Structures are given as C-alpha cells and as structure tokens.
XYZ file of N, CA and C in Angstrom:
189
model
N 94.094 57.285 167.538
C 94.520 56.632 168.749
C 95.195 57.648 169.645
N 94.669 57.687 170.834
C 95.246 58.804 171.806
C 96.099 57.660 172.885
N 97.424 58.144 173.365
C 98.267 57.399 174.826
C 98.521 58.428 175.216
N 98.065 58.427 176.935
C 98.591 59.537 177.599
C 99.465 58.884 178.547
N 100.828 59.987 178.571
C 102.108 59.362 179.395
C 102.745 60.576 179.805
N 102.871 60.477 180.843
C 103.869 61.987 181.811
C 103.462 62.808 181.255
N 102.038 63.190 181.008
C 101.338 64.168 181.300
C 101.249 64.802 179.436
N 102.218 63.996 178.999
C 101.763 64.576 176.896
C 100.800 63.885 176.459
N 100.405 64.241 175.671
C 99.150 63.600 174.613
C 100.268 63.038 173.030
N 100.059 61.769 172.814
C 101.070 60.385 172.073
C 99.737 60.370 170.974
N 99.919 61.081 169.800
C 98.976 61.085 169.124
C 99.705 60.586 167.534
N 99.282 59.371 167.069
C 100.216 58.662 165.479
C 98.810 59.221 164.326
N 99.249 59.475 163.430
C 98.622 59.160 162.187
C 99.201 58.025 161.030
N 98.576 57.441 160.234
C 98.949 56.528 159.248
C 98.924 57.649 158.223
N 99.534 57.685 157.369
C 99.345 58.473 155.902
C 100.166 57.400 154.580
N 99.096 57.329 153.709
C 99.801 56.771 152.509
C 100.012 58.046 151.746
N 101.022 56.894 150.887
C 101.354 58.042 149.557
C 100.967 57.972 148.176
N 100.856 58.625 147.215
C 100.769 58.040 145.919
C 101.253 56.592 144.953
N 102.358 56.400 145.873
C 103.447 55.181 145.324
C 102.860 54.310 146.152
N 101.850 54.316 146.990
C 101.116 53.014 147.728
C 102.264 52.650 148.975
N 103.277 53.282 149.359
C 103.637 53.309 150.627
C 102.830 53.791 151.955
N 102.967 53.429 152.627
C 102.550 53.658 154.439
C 103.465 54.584 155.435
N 103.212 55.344 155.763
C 104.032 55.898 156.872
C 103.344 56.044 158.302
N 103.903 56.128 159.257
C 103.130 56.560 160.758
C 104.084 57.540 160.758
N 102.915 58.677 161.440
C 103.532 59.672 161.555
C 102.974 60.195 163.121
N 103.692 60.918 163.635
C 103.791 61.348 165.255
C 103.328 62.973 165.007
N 102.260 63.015 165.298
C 101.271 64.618 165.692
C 102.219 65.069 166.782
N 102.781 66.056 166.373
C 103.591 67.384 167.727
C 102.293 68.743 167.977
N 101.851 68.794 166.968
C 100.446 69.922 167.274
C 99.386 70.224 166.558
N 98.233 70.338 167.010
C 97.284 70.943 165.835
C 97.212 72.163 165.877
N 96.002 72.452 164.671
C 96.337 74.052 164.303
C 94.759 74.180 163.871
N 94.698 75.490 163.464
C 93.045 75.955 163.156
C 93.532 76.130 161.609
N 94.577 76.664 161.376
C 94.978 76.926 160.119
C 96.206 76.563 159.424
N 96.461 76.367 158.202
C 97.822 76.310 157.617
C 99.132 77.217 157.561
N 98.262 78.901 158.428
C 99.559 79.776 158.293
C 100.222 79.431 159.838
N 99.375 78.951 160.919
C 99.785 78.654 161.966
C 100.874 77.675 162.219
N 100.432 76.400 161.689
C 101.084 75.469 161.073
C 102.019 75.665 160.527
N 102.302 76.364 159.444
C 103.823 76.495 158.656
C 104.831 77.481 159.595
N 103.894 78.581 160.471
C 105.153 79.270 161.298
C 105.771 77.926 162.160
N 104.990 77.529 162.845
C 105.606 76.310 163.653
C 106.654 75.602 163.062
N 106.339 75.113 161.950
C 106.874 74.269 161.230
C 108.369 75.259 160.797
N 108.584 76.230 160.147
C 109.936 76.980 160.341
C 110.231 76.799 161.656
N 109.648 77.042 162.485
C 110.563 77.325 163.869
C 111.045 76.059 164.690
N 109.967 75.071 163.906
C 110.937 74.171 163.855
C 112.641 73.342 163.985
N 112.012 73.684 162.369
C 113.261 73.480 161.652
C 114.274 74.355 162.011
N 113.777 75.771 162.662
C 115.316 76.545 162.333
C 115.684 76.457 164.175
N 115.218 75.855 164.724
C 115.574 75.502 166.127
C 114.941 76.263 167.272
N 114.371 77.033 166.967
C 113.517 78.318 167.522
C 112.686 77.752 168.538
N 111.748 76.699 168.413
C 111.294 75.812 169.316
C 111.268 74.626 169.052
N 111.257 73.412 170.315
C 111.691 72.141 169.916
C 110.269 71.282 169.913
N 110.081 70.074 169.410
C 109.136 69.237 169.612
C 108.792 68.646 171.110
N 109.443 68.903 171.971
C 108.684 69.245 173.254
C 107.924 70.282 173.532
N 108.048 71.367 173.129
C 107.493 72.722 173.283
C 106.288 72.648 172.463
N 106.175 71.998 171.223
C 105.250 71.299 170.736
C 104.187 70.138 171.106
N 105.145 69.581 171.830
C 103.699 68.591 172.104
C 103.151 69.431 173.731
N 103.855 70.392 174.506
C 102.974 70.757 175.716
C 102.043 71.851 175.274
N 102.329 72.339 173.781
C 100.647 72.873 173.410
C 99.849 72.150 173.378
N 100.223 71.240 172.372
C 99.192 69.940 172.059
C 98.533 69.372 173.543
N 99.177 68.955 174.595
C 98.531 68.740 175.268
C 97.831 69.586 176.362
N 97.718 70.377 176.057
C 96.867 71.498 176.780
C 95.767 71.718 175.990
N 95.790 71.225 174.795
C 94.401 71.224 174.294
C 92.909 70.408 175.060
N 91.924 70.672 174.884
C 90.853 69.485 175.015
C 90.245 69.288 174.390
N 89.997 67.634 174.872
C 89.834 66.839 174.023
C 88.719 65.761 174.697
C-alpha cells in the first residue's frame, strides 16, 4: 500500500512472527543490499541521520 502526503512516500508492511503475532511496520527506506541497510540502520540509531532524512531518499525513488 503506497499514501502520498507532503510530498513523502507512507509505505506499511505487515510482518508476523514465529509466536503468530502481527506487527505493521513503517518502511523509512529501501536498499539493493543488506550492507546498505545496516549502515543506515547504525546511523540511525546512533543519531547520525533521522527518519526524515530517511524517508526523503525513499521518496525520491521511482516507482
């Protein structure tokens, strides 16, 4: 499911788990690879860049 709003791309995934729980989860970016992905993902976490800065890659993608 794609929502476009002030110009970001509003992208959810569903993911279950092993224990048969549900989660929705909110896409901040895609990636070609997993090493791409995990730098993001530190820089994250360590404040380096924020999930806005994340989703205006994401939406500069096409789609």
């Amino acid at each position: 499911m794609e929502i476009i709003s002030k110009g970001l791309k509003k992208c959810y995934i569903m993911h279950s788990t092993t224990t048969g729980k549900y989660m929705i989860c909110k896409v901040l970016n895609e990636y070609d690879n997993e090493k791409e992905a995990d730098d993001d993902m530190v820089k994250l976490l360590t404040h380096e860049i924020s999930e806005k800065d994340l989703l205006k890659e994401f939406s500069k993608k096409p789609y």
